[in-house]
PDB file of C-alpha atoms in Angstrom:
ATOM      1  CA  MET A   1      -0.008  -0.035   0.009  1.00 31.00           C
ATOM      2  CA  THR A   2       1.217   3.481  -0.710  1.00 33.00           C
ATOM      3  CA  THR A   3       1.965   5.700   2.184  1.00 36.00           C
ATOM      4  CA  THR A   4      -1.095   7.875   3.134  1.00 38.00           C
ATOM      5  CA  THR A   5      -0.760  11.330   4.717  1.00 41.00           C
ATOM      6  CA  ALA A   6      -3.258  11.810   7.544  1.00 48.00           C
ATOM      7  CA  ARG A   7      -6.076  14.242   6.832  1.00 45.00           C
ATOM      8  CA  ALA A   8      -7.670  16.351   9.498  1.00 44.00           C
ATOM      9  CA  LEU A   9     -11.060  18.042   9.134  1.00 38.00           C
ATOM     10  CA  PRO A  10     -12.980  20.095  11.672  1.00 38.00           C
ATOM     11  CA  ALA A  11     -14.348  18.325  14.669  1.00 39.00           C
ATOM     12  CA  ALA A  12     -18.041  17.709  15.197  1.00 38.00           C
ATOM     13  CA  GLY A  13     -20.297  20.305  16.791  1.00 40.00           C
ATOM     14  CA  ARG A  14     -20.334  18.397  20.109  1.00 53.00           C
ATOM     15  CA  GLY A  15     -17.764  18.574  22.880  1.00 51.00           C
ATOM     16  CA  ASP A  16     -16.519  21.419  25.046  1.00 53.00           C
ATOM     17  CA  GLY A  17     -13.609  22.505  22.982  1.00 65.00           C
ATOM     18  CA  THR A  18     -10.972  20.875  25.171  1.00 87.00           C
ATOM     19  CA  THR A  19      -8.883  17.824  24.277  1.00 91.00           C
ATOM     20  CA  ALA A  20      -9.333  14.515  26.299  1.00 95.00           C
ATOM     21  CA  VAL A  21      -6.393  12.773  24.591  1.00 96.00           C
ATOM     22  CA  ARG A  22      -3.423  14.222  22.734  1.00 96.00           C
ATOM     23  CA  THR A  23      -0.337  12.352  21.354  1.00 96.00           C
ATOM     24  CA  THR A  24       2.725  13.336  19.326  1.00 96.00           C
ATOM     25  CA  GLY A  25       4.577  10.822  17.348  1.00 96.00           C
ATOM     26  CA  LEU A  26       3.148   7.933  19.347  1.00 96.00           C
ATOM     27  CA  THR A  27       4.975   4.706  18.158  1.00 96.00           C
ATOM     28  CA  LYS A  28       5.161   1.060  19.174  1.00 95.00           C
ATOM     29  CA  ALA A  29       7.527  -1.457  17.532  1.00 94.00           C
ATOM     30  CA  TYR A  30       7.979  -5.078  18.418  1.00 90.00           C
ATOM     31  CA  GLY A  31      11.367  -6.355  17.085  1.00 87.00           C
ATOM     32  CA  GLY A  32      11.671  -5.012  13.608  1.00 84.00           C
ATOM     33  CA  ARG A  33       7.946  -4.440  13.084  1.00 91.00           C
ATOM     34  CA  THR A  34       6.375  -1.059  13.718  1.00 94.00           C
ATOM     35  CA  VAL A  35       2.732  -1.704  14.939  1.00 94.00           C
ATOM     36  CA  VAL A  36       1.842   1.914  15.607  1.00 94.00           C
ATOM     37  CA  ASP A  37       3.714   4.440  13.559  1.00 94.00           C
ATOM     38  CA  ALA A  38       4.155   8.121  14.793  1.00 94.00           C
ATOM     39  CA  ILE A  39       0.415   8.799  15.507  1.00 95.00           C
ATOM     40  CA  ASP A  40      -0.522  12.418  16.429  1.00 96.00           C
ATOM     41  CA  LEU A  41      -3.878  11.917  18.042  1.00 94.00           C
ATOM     42  CA  ARG A  42      -6.280  14.689  18.988  1.00 94.00           C
ATOM     43  CA  LEU A  43      -9.450  13.526  20.741  1.00 94.00           C
ATOM     44  CA  PRO A  44     -11.951  16.148  21.624  1.00 93.00           C
ATOM     45  CA  SER A  45     -13.693  15.975  25.068  1.00 94.00           C
ATOM     46  CA  GLY A  46     -17.372  15.213  25.186  1.00 93.00           C
ATOM     47  CA  VAL A  47     -17.670  13.265  22.018  1.00 93.00           C
ATOM     48  CA  VAL A  48     -18.119   9.645  20.924  1.00 93.00           C
ATOM     49  CA  SER A  49     -14.955   9.054  18.756  1.00 94.00           C
ATOM     50  CA  GLY A  50     -14.848   5.968  16.623  1.00 92.00           C
ATOM     51  CA  PHE A  51     -11.438   4.348  16.316  1.00 92.00           C
ATOM     52  CA  VAL A  52     -11.543   2.480  13.072  1.00 87.00           C
ATOM     53  CA  GLY A  53      -9.164   0.334  10.961  1.00 84.00           C
ATOM     54  CA  PRO A  54      -8.786  -3.153   9.652  1.00 80.00           C
ATOM     55  CA  ASN A  55      -8.031  -5.900  12.039  1.00 79.00           C
ATOM     56  CA  GLY A  56      -4.337  -5.701  12.876  1.00 83.00           C
ATOM     57  CA  ALA A  57      -4.159  -2.002  12.037  1.00 87.00           C
ATOM     58  CA  GLY A  58      -2.805  -1.125  15.555  1.00 91.00           C
ATOM     59  CA  LYS A  59      -5.986  -0.125  17.268  1.00 90.00           C
ATOM     60  CA  THR A  60      -5.725  -2.255  20.430  1.00 90.00           C
ATOM     61  CA  THR A  61      -1.914  -1.535  20.760  1.00 93.00           C
ATOM     62  CA  THR A  62      -2.667   2.197  20.652  1.00 94.00           C
ATOM     63  CA  ILE A  63      -5.349   1.886  23.291  1.00 93.00           C
ATOM     64  CA  ARG A  64      -3.119  -0.192  25.552  1.00 93.00           C
ATOM     65  CA  MET A  65      -0.434   2.581  25.321  1.00 95.00           C
ATOM     66  CA  LEU A  66      -3.063   5.193  26.367  1.00 95.00           C
ATOM     67  CA  LEU A  67      -4.081   3.074  29.385  1.00 94.00           C
ATOM     68  CA  GLY A  68      -0.433   2.491  30.428  1.00 93.00           C
ATOM     69  CA  LEU A  69      -0.563  -1.256  29.649  1.00 93.00           C
ATOM     70  CA  VAL A  70       2.121  -0.955  27.008  1.00 92.00           C
ATOM     71  CA  ARG A  71       5.057   1.271  27.043  1.00 94.00           C
ATOM     72  CA  PRO A  72       5.560   3.368  23.811  1.00 95.00           C
ATOM     73  CA  THR A  73       8.725   2.942  21.808  1.00 95.00           C
ATOM     74  CA  ALA A  74       8.607   6.635  21.040  1.00 95.00           C
ATOM     75  CA  GLY A  75       6.392   9.650  21.352  1.00 95.00           C
ATOM     76  CA  THR A  76       4.652  11.537  24.030  1.00 94.00           C
ATOM     77  CA  GLY A  77       1.068  12.380  24.964  1.00 95.00           C
ATOM     78  CA  THR A  78      -1.482  13.475  27.552  1.00 95.00           C
ATOM     79  CA  VAL A  79      -4.777  11.786  28.761  1.00 96.00           C
ATOM     80  CA  LEU A  80      -7.218  14.095  30.571  1.00 95.00           C
ATOM     81  CA  GLY A  81      -4.400  16.678  30.794  1.00 94.00           C
ATOM     82  CA  GLU A  82      -1.896  14.288  32.488  1.00 95.00           C
ATOM     83  CA  PRO A  83       1.248  12.896  30.848  1.00 95.00           C
ATOM     84  CA  MET A  84       1.147   9.422  29.543  1.00 95.00           C
ATOM     85  CA  GLU A  85       4.439   8.671  31.348  1.00 94.00           C
ATOM     86  CA  HIS A  86       2.479   8.842  34.692  1.00 94.00           C
ATOM     87  CA  PRO A  87      -0.708   6.918  33.996  1.00 93.00           C
ATOM     88  CA  THR A  88      -1.552   6.713  37.755  1.00 92.00           C
ATOM     89  CA  ARG A  89      -2.330  10.355  37.478  1.00 94.00           C
ATOM     90  CA  TYR A  90      -5.283   9.840  35.209  1.00 95.00           C
ATOM     91  CA  LEU A  91      -6.371   6.188  35.263  1.00 93.00           C
ATOM     92  CA  GLY A  92      -8.586   6.890  38.257  1.00 91.00           C
ATOM     93  CA  ARG A  93     -10.760   8.961  35.788  1.00 94.00           C
ATOM     94  CA  VAL A  94     -10.659   6.439  32.951  1.00 95.00           C
ATOM     95  CA  GLY A  95     -12.901   3.418  32.507  1.00 93.00           C
ATOM     96  CA  ALA A  96     -12.067   0.707  29.937  1.00 92.00           C
ATOM     97  CA  LEU A  97     -13.374  -2.483  28.435  1.00 89.00           C
ATOM     98  CA  ILE A  98     -10.486  -4.219  26.500  1.00 85.00           C
ATOM     99  CA  GLU A  99     -10.901  -7.415  24.525  1.00 74.00           C
ATOM    100  CA  GLY A 100     -14.024  -8.525  26.334  1.00 69.00           C
ATOM    101  CA  PRO A 101     -14.790  -8.660  30.077  1.00 73.00           C
ATOM    102  CA  ALA A 102     -13.107 -11.127  32.413  1.00 83.00           C
ATOM    103  CA  PHE A 103     -15.240 -12.179  35.407  1.00 92.00           C
ATOM    104  CA  THR A 104     -15.557 -15.189  37.746  1.00 93.00           C
ATOM    105  CA  PRO A 105     -18.180 -17.434  36.139  1.00 93.00           C
ATOM    106  CA  ALA A 106     -19.634 -18.709  39.467  1.00 94.00           C
ATOM    107  CA  LEU A 107     -20.145 -15.365  40.972  1.00 96.00           C
ATOM    108  CA  SER A 108     -23.125 -13.152  40.250  1.00 96.00           C
ATOM    109  CA  GLY A 109     -22.809 -10.063  38.252  1.00 94.00           C
ATOM    110  CA  ARG A 110     -23.286  -7.946  41.427  1.00 95.00           C
ATOM    111  CA  ASP A 111     -20.686  -9.918  43.358  1.00 96.00           C
ATOM    112  CA  ASN A 112     -18.179  -9.670  40.509  1.00 95.00           C
ATOM    113  CA  LEU A 113     -18.515  -5.888  40.616  1.00 96.00           C
ATOM    114  CA  LEU A 114     -18.275  -5.820  44.498  1.00 96.00           C
ATOM    115  CA  VAL A 115     -14.944  -7.701  44.113  1.00 95.00           C
ATOM    116  CA  LEU A 116     -13.707  -4.878  41.881  1.00 94.00           C
ATOM    117  CA  THR A 117     -14.936  -2.146  44.142  1.00 93.00           C
ATOM    118  CA  ARG A 118     -12.925  -3.689  47.100  1.00 93.00           C
ATOM    119  CA  ALA A 119      -9.824  -4.208  45.016  1.00 90.00           C
ATOM    120  CA  GLY A 120     -10.043  -0.595  43.777  1.00 88.00           C
ATOM    121  CA  GLY A 121     -11.052   1.106  46.941  1.00 91.00           C
ATOM    122  CA  LEU A 122     -14.367   2.286  45.353  1.00 92.00           C
ATOM    123  CA  PRO A 123     -17.643   2.767  47.241  1.00 93.00           C
ATOM    124  CA  SER A 124     -19.821  -0.391  47.062  1.00 94.00           C
ATOM    125  CA  ASP A 125     -22.972   1.666  46.561  1.00 93.00           C
ATOM    126  CA  ARG A 126     -21.804   2.215  42.969  1.00 94.00           C
ATOM    127  CA  VAL A 127     -22.618  -1.371  42.115  1.00 95.00           C
ATOM    128  CA  PRO A 128     -26.400  -1.199  42.012  1.00 95.00           C
ATOM    129  CA  GLN A 129     -26.023   2.220  40.255  1.00 94.00           C
ATOM    130  CA  VAL A 130     -23.968   0.980  37.359  1.00 94.00           C
ATOM    131  CA  LEU A 131     -25.953  -2.257  37.042  1.00 95.00           C
ATOM    132  CA  GLY A 132     -29.102  -0.159  36.622  1.00 93.00           C
ATOM    133  CA  ARG A 133     -27.277   2.171  34.281  1.00 91.00           C
ATOM    134  CA  VAL A 134     -26.442  -0.708  31.787  1.00 92.00           C
ATOM    135  CA  GLY A 135     -29.844  -2.402  32.060  1.00 91.00           C
ATOM    136  CA  LEU A 136     -28.727  -5.250  34.360  1.00 93.00           C
ATOM    137  CA  GLY A 137     -30.549  -4.163  37.570  1.00 92.00           C
ATOM    138  CA  GLU A 138     -32.878  -7.126  37.661  1.00 92.00           C
ATOM    139  CA  ARG A 139     -30.177  -9.611  36.579  1.00 93.00           C
ATOM    140  CA  GLY A 140     -27.434  -8.560  38.986  1.00 93.00           C
ATOM    141  CA  GLY A 141     -27.954 -11.520  41.222  1.00 94.00           C
ATOM    142  CA  ASP A 142     -27.679 -14.131  38.412  1.00 95.00           C
ATOM    143  CA  PRO A 143     -24.377 -15.989  38.004  1.00 95.00           C
ATOM    144  CA  PHE A 144     -22.167 -14.467  35.323  1.00 94.00           C
ATOM    145  CA  ARG A 145     -21.963 -17.811  33.523  1.00 93.00           C
ATOM    146  CA  SER A 146     -25.691 -17.568  32.726  1.00 94.00           C
ATOM    147  CA  TYR A 147     -25.409 -14.217  31.009  1.00 93.00           C
ATOM    148  CA  SER A 148     -25.729 -13.906  27.235  1.00 90.00           C
ATOM    149  CA  LEU A 149     -22.849 -12.382  25.344  1.00 88.00           C
ATOM    150  CA  GLY A 150     -24.637  -8.997  25.198  1.00 88.00           C
ATOM    151  CA  MET A 151     -25.121  -9.048  29.057  1.00 90.00           C
ATOM    152  CA  LYS A 152     -21.504  -9.931  29.550  1.00 91.00           C
ATOM    153  CA  GLN A 153     -20.520  -6.997  27.474  1.00 89.00           C
ATOM    154  CA  ARG A 154     -22.782  -4.675  29.452  1.00 91.00           C
ATOM    155  CA  LEU A 155     -21.476  -6.030  32.747  1.00 94.00           C
ATOM    156  CA  GLY A 156     -17.969  -5.109  31.445  1.00 93.00           C
ATOM    157  CA  ILE A 157     -19.131  -1.607  30.737  1.00 92.00           C
ATOM    158  CA  ALA A 158     -20.660  -1.522  34.166  1.00 94.00           C
ATOM    159  CA  ALA A 159     -17.300  -2.280  35.691  1.00 94.00           C
ATOM    160  CA  ALA A 160     -15.735   0.410  33.543  1.00 93.00           C
ATOM    161  CA  LEU A 161     -18.293   2.855  34.975  1.00 94.00           C
ATOM    162  CA  LEU A 162     -17.499   2.112  38.649  1.00 94.00           C
ATOM    163  CA  PRO A 163     -14.872   5.046  39.076  1.00 92.00           C
ATOM    164  CA  ARG A 164     -17.256   7.529  37.433  1.00 93.00           C
ATOM    165  CA  PRO A 165     -14.904   7.994  34.463  1.00 94.00           C
ATOM    166  CA  ARG A 166     -14.511  11.178  32.374  1.00 95.00           C
ATOM    167  CA  LEU A 167     -13.029   9.004  29.570  1.00 96.00           C
ATOM    168  CA  LEU A 168     -14.513   5.642  28.658  1.00 95.00           C
ATOM    169  CA  VAL A 169     -12.487   3.411  26.292  1.00 94.00           C
ATOM    170  CA  LEU A 170     -14.277   0.494  24.608  1.00 91.00           C
ATOM    171  CA  ASP A 171     -12.409  -1.940  22.469  1.00 87.00           C
ATOM    172  CA  GLU A 172     -14.731  -3.692  19.970  1.00 85.00           C
ATOM    173  CA  PRO A 173     -17.822  -3.598  22.321  1.00 85.00           C
ATOM    174  CA  THR A 174     -20.152  -4.970  19.698  1.00 83.00           C
ATOM    175  CA  ASN A 175     -17.919  -7.808  18.653  1.00 79.00           C
ATOM    176  CA  GLY A 176     -20.001 -11.084  18.403  1.00 78.00           C
ATOM    177  CA  LEU A 177     -23.316  -9.395  19.328  1.00 82.00           C
ATOM    178  CA  ASP A 178     -26.558 -10.117  17.385  1.00 83.00           C
ATOM    179  CA  PRO A 179     -28.419  -7.080  15.741  1.00 85.00           C
ATOM    180  CA  ALA A 180     -30.536  -6.461  18.934  1.00 84.00           C
ATOM    181  CA  GLY A 181     -27.416  -6.499  21.144  1.00 84.00           C
ATOM    182  CA  ILE A 182     -25.650  -4.108  18.782  1.00 86.00           C
ATOM    183  CA  ALA A 183     -28.639  -1.768  18.799  1.00 86.00           C
ATOM    184  CA  GLN A 184     -28.724  -1.752  22.588  1.00 85.00           C
ATOM    185  CA  MET A 185     -24.998  -1.102  22.747  1.00 86.00           C
ATOM    186  CA  ARG A 186     -25.201   1.794  20.310  1.00 88.00           C
ATOM    187  CA  GLU A 187     -27.936   3.451  22.465  1.00 89.00           C
ATOM    188  CA  LEU A 188     -25.937   2.964  25.611  1.00 89.00           C
ATOM    189  CA  ILE A 189     -22.788   4.568  24.107  1.00 90.00           C
ATOM    190  CA  ALA A 190     -24.749   7.546  22.819  1.00 90.00           C
ATOM    191  CA  SER A 191     -26.293   8.065  26.247  1.00 91.00           C
ATOM    192  CA  PHE A 192     -22.832   8.274  27.839  1.00 92.00           C
ATOM    193  CA  ARG A 193     -21.879  11.106  25.452  1.00 91.00           C
ATOM    194  CA  ASP A 194     -25.174  12.887  26.280  1.00 89.00           C
ATOM    195  CA  GLU A 195     -24.075  12.900  29.989  1.00 89.00           C
ATOM    196  CA  GLY A 196     -20.772  14.631  28.997  1.00 90.00           C
ATOM    197  CA  MET A 197     -18.546  11.663  28.966  1.00 93.00           C
ATOM    198  CA  THR A 198     -15.810  11.277  26.273  1.00 95.00           C
ATOM    199  CA  VAL A 199     -16.123   7.783  24.684  1.00 95.00           C
ATOM    200  CA  PHE A 200     -13.346   6.221  22.604  1.00 95.00           C
ATOM    201  CA  VAL A 201     -14.753   3.334  20.614  1.00 92.00           C
ATOM    202  CA  SER A 202     -12.559   0.945  18.722  1.00 88.00           C
ATOM    203  CA  SER A 203     -14.282  -1.012  15.963  1.00 82.00           C
ATOM    204  CA  HIS A 204     -13.907  -2.518  12.558  1.00 75.00           C
ATOM    205  CA  LEU A 205     -17.680  -2.182  11.895  1.00 75.00           C
ATOM    206  CA  LEU A 206     -17.805   1.038   9.989  1.00 78.00           C
ATOM    207  CA  SER A 207     -21.620   0.951   9.674  1.00 76.00           C
ATOM    208  CA  GLU A 208     -21.929   0.926  13.456  1.00 76.00           C
ATOM    209  CA  VAL A 209     -19.436   3.631  13.958  1.00 81.00           C
ATOM    210  CA  GLU A 210     -21.187   5.935  11.483  1.00 79.00           C
ATOM    211  CA  GLN A 211     -24.401   5.582  13.460  1.00 82.00           C
ATOM    212  CA  VAL A 212     -23.029   6.478  16.966  1.00 85.00           C
ATOM    213  CA  ALA A 213     -19.890   8.529  16.515  1.00 88.00           C
ATOM    214  CA  ASP A 214     -19.565  12.238  15.825  1.00 87.00           C
ATOM    215  CA  HIS A 215     -15.761  12.103  15.610  1.00 92.00           C
ATOM    216  CA  LEU A 216     -13.531   9.635  13.805  1.00 90.00           C
ATOM    217  CA  VAL A 217      -9.963   8.489  14.134  1.00 92.00           C
ATOM    218  CA  MET A 218      -8.863   6.178  11.164  1.00 89.00           C
ATOM    219  CA  ILE A 219      -5.715   4.152  11.022  1.00 90.00           C
ATOM    220  CA  SER A 220      -4.278   1.667   8.537  1.00 87.00           C
ATOM    221  CA  ASN A 221      -1.122  -0.287   8.884  1.00 88.00           C
ATOM    222  CA  GLY A 222      -0.261   1.636  12.116  1.00 91.00           C
ATOM    223  CA  ARG A 223      -0.549   4.975  10.434  1.00 92.00           C
ATOM    224  CA  LEU A 224      -3.092   7.677  11.120  1.00 92.00           C
ATOM    225  CA  VAL A 225      -4.970   8.452   7.876  1.00 89.00           C
ATOM    226  CA  PHE A 226      -7.744  10.694   9.137  1.00 88.00           C
ATOM    227  CA  GLN A 227      -9.197  12.302  12.326  1.00 90.00           C
ATOM    228  CA  GLY A 228     -12.115  14.720  12.490  1.00 88.00           C
ATOM    229  CA  SER A 229     -15.870  14.983  12.119  1.00 84.00           C
ATOM    230  CA  VAL A 230     -17.683  11.921  10.546  1.00 76.00           C
ATOM    231  CA  ASP A 231     -19.894  14.288   8.621  1.00 76.00           C
ATOM    232  CA  ALA A 232     -16.896  16.368   7.290  1.00 73.00           C
ATOM    233  CA  LEU A 233     -15.163  13.236   6.063  1.00 77.00           C
ATOM    234  CA  VAL A 234     -18.158  11.981   4.114  1.00 72.00           C
ATOM    235  CA  ARG A 235     -18.827  15.506   2.736  1.00 71.00           C
ATOM    236  CA  SER A 236     -15.218  15.741   1.591  1.00 70.00           C
ATOM    237  CA  HIS A 237     -15.911  13.065  -1.068  1.00 73.00           C
ATOM    238  CA  ASN A 238     -17.735  13.655  -4.322  1.00 77.00           C
ATOM    239  CA  PRO A 239     -21.531  13.153  -4.310  1.00 84.00           C
ATOM    240  CA  ARG A 240     -22.929  11.378  -7.364  1.00 87.00           C
ATOM    241  CA  ILE A 241     -26.150  10.935  -9.365  1.00 91.00           C
ATOM    242  CA  ILE A 242     -27.076   7.286 -10.032  1.00 92.00           C
ATOM    243  CA  ALA A 243     -29.410   6.779 -13.020  1.00 92.00           C
ATOM    244  CA  ARG A 244     -30.533   3.682 -14.906  1.00 92.00           C
ATOM    245  CA  THR A 245     -32.204   3.662 -18.272  1.00 92.00           C
ATOM    246  CA  GLU A 246     -35.052   1.407 -19.221  1.00 91.00           C
ATOM    247  CA  LEU A 247     -33.117   0.255 -22.240  1.00 91.00           C
ATOM    248  CA  PRO A 248     -29.398  -0.631 -21.574  1.00 88.00           C
ATOM    249  CA  ASN A 249     -28.365   0.841 -24.940  1.00 88.00           C
ATOM    250  CA  ASP A 250     -29.664   4.220 -23.884  1.00 90.00           C
ATOM    251  CA  ALA A 251     -27.047   4.378 -21.119  1.00 91.00           C
ATOM    252  CA  ASP A 252     -24.615   5.798 -23.672  1.00 90.00           C
ATOM    253  CA  VAL A 253     -27.091   8.481 -24.726  1.00 92.00           C
ATOM    254  CA  LEU A 254     -27.547   9.467 -21.132  1.00 92.00           C
ATOM    255  CA  ALA A 255     -23.738   9.663 -20.693  1.00 91.00           C
ATOM    256  CA  ASP A 256     -23.571  11.896 -23.812  1.00 92.00           C
ATOM    257  CA  ILE A 257     -26.124  14.203 -22.193  1.00 92.00           C
ATOM    258  CA  ALA A 258     -24.006  14.425 -19.029  1.00 91.00           C
ATOM    259  CA  ALA A 259     -20.905  15.073 -21.144  1.00 91.00           C
ATOM    260  CA  ALA A 260     -22.761  17.962 -22.912  1.00 91.00           C
ATOM    261  CA  LEU A 261     -23.295  19.472 -19.529  1.00 90.00           C
ATOM    262  CA  ASP A 262     -19.604  18.972 -18.687  1.00 89.00           C
ATOM    263  CA  TRP A 263     -20.493  16.452 -15.968  1.00 89.00           C
ATOM    264  CA  PRO A 264     -18.045  13.402 -15.842  1.00 87.00           C
ATOM    265  CA  SER A 265     -19.807  10.039 -15.932  1.00 87.00           C
ATOM    266  CA  ALA A 266     -19.377   6.333 -16.289  1.00 87.00           C
ATOM    267  CA  THR A 267     -21.717   3.746 -17.734  1.00 85.00           C
ATOM    268  CA  GLY A 268     -22.408   0.150 -16.822  1.00 75.00           C
ATOM    269  CA  ALA A 269     -23.508  -2.709 -19.005  1.00 68.00           C
ATOM    270  CA  ASP A 270     -26.880  -2.953 -17.228  1.00 74.00           C
ATOM    271  CA  GLY A 271     -27.880   0.666 -18.163  1.00 76.00           C
ATOM    272  CA  HIS A 272     -26.506   2.316 -15.102  1.00 87.00           C
ATOM    273  CA  VAL A 273     -24.953   5.671 -15.404  1.00 91.00           C
ATOM    274  CA  VAL A 274     -22.944   7.375 -12.519  1.00 89.00           C
ATOM    275  CA  VAL A 275     -22.424  10.992 -12.763  1.00 90.00           C
ATOM    276  CA  GLU A 276     -19.705  12.442 -10.488  1.00 86.00           C
ATOM    277  CA  LEU A 277     -20.457  15.840  -9.005  1.00 86.00           C
ATOM    278  CA  PRO A 278     -17.872  18.327  -7.498  1.00 84.00           C
ATOM    279  CA  VAL A 279     -17.243  17.857  -3.835  1.00 78.00           C
ATOM    280  CA  THR A 280     -18.566  21.348  -3.056  1.00 79.00           C
ATOM    281  CA  THR A 281     -21.994  20.534  -4.546  1.00 82.00           C
ATOM    282  CA  THR A 282     -24.747  21.072  -2.014  1.00 83.00           C
ATOM    283  CA  ASP A 283     -27.667  18.679  -1.632  1.00 82.00           C
ATOM    284  CA  ASP A 284     -30.078  21.102  -3.264  1.00 88.00           C
ATOM    285  CA  GLU A 285     -27.657  21.680  -6.174  1.00 90.00           C
ATOM    286  CA  ALA A 286     -27.205  17.870  -6.635  1.00 88.00           C
ATOM    287  CA  LEU A 287     -31.027  17.432  -6.768  1.00 92.00           C
ATOM    288  CA  ALA A 288     -31.281  20.242  -9.309  1.00 92.00           C
ATOM    289  CA  ARG A 289     -28.694  18.570 -11.492  1.00 92.00           C
ATOM    290  CA  ALA A 290     -30.579  15.299 -11.318  1.00 92.00           C
ATOM    291  CA  ALA A 291     -33.739  16.999 -12.314  1.00 94.00           C
ATOM    292  CA  GLU A 292     -31.993  18.609 -15.318  1.00 93.00           C
ATOM    293  CA  LEU A 293     -30.574  15.233 -16.387  1.00 94.00           C
ATOM    294  CA  ASN A 294     -34.032  13.727 -16.119  1.00 94.00           C
ATOM    295  CA  ARG A 295     -35.531  16.577 -18.275  1.00 94.00           C
ATOM    296  CA  ARG A 296     -32.888  16.243 -21.037  1.00 94.00           C
ATOM    297  CA  ALA A 297     -33.277  12.521 -21.049  1.00 93.00           C
ATOM    298  CA  HIS A 298     -37.032  12.783 -21.389  1.00 94.00           C
ATOM    299  CA  ALA A 299     -36.650  15.310 -24.179  1.00 94.00           C
ATOM    300  CA  VAL A 300     -34.777  12.756 -26.393  1.00 94.00           C
ATOM    301  CA  GLY A 301     -37.078   9.791 -25.443  1.00 94.00           C
ATOM    302  CA  VAL A 302     -34.800   8.156 -22.832  1.00 93.00           C
ATOM    303  CA  VAL A 303     -36.855   6.599 -20.064  1.00 94.00           C
ATOM    304  CA  LEU A 304     -35.212   6.394 -16.598  1.00 94.00           C
ATOM    305  CA  THR A 305     -36.133   3.615 -14.138  1.00 93.00           C
ATOM    306  CA  ARG A 306     -33.853   5.016 -11.487  1.00 92.00           C
ATOM    307  CA  LEU A 307     -32.624   8.359 -10.568  1.00 93.00           C
ATOM    308  CA  ASP A 308     -31.266   9.407  -7.206  1.00 91.00           C
ATOM    309  CA  VAL A 309     -28.474  11.353  -5.563  1.00 89.00           C
ATOM    310  CA  GLN A 310     -26.018   9.629  -3.216  1.00 83.00           C
ATOM    311  CA  ARG A 311     -23.247  10.895  -0.992  1.00 78.00           C
ATOM    312  CA  PRO A 312     -20.361   8.458  -0.300  1.00 73.00           C
ATOM    313  CA  THR A 313     -20.738   6.399   2.864  1.00 73.00           C
ATOM    314  CA  LEU A 314     -18.150   6.171   5.617  1.00 73.00           C
ATOM    315  CA  GLU A 315     -17.014   2.889   3.946  1.00 74.00           C
ATOM    316  CA  ASP A 316     -16.462   4.533   0.614  1.00 73.00           C
ATOM    317  CA  ALA A 317     -14.370   7.232   2.177  1.00 73.00           C
ATOM    318  CA  PHE A 318     -12.385   4.639   4.230  1.00 73.00           C
ATOM    319  CA  PHE A 319     -11.586   2.434   1.229  1.00 74.00           C
ATOM    320  CA  GLU A 320     -10.538   5.520  -0.817  1.00 71.00           C
ATOM    321  CA  LEU A 321      -8.167   6.656   1.990  1.00 70.00           C
ATOM    322  CA  THR A 322      -6.634   3.367   2.985  1.00 66.00           C
ATOM    323  CA  GLY A 323      -6.829   1.275  -0.227  1.00 63.00           C
ATOM    324  CA  THR A 324      -8.212  -1.628   1.761  1.00 58.00           C
ATOM    325  CA  GLY A 325     -11.075  -3.841   0.451  1.00 52.00           C
ATOM    326  CA  SER A 326     -14.532  -4.480   1.900  1.00 47.00           C
ATOM    327  CA  GLY A 327     -13.322  -7.751   3.344  1.00 41.00           C
ATOM    328  CA  ASP A 328     -11.042  -5.935   5.743  1.00 46.00           C
ATOM    329  CA  VAL A 329     -13.578  -3.510   7.348  1.00 49.00           C
ATOM    330  CA  ARG A 330     -17.381  -3.903   7.172  1.00 44.00           C
TER     331      ARG A 330
END
């Protein structure tokens, strides 16, 4: 893959203008292999930030460095205003769920959390509060081994909430969940942001990140390729008009109409025509161009069976920036 320069666009409208996480040149190498390569991370406070990249891109290693679990090979940074070199100064205000929850199967969800409060010197009255917060209030007395995968993930988040964190770090929280579990997790994450918490969510499921995150950090092969607002990233790529003619042979006619308007287009064998619009095209302008294309097609007897305007998805933008295929990130 060719080296990609990281792009930065304006942050989303949420947040308080401060920075929860900041790194400069953050690097981790194992032997002769660089897993995380000079990442300059800027994570705004008060947002849900999606941390995306293919499996093996360096997401978990980056998170482990931020949590003081792995020592960086090079680089510096701060978490909640404190230097990464002294994680004890900030970890009391950070909650994390990394690579799935680890609890004692025979103990109840409630007792597992009580063990953690005793070990961490936290008040035991936090246990019923966090169980209720993640929707496990009525199941707290059940053994952990009886929990579904979704319930286990939510108990893991409950554990991360025990210290009343300002920063919540979740590594693949929807991994293995069914659609209902994913939807519940999405709602839970959004609610944390609405309470003013900063949430850093690592995932390879772009469609899920797009629905819950307002900020995005994108890496590939250990390199930062983008950070900024999700909406800004999508809108930085060209919108397009998708049209389909009733008769496949008329696709070339429609392409000629677009060419006469000086609109670049491409045709498919099934009658599809894709007209690329300038990146600065507004939604109203795109609709107006689609209407003009329809009028001119009708004037020459070309019948359209499809005509719509599309903006690239987060997946489209990701694949364009990283050069990865859809099998790497879904």
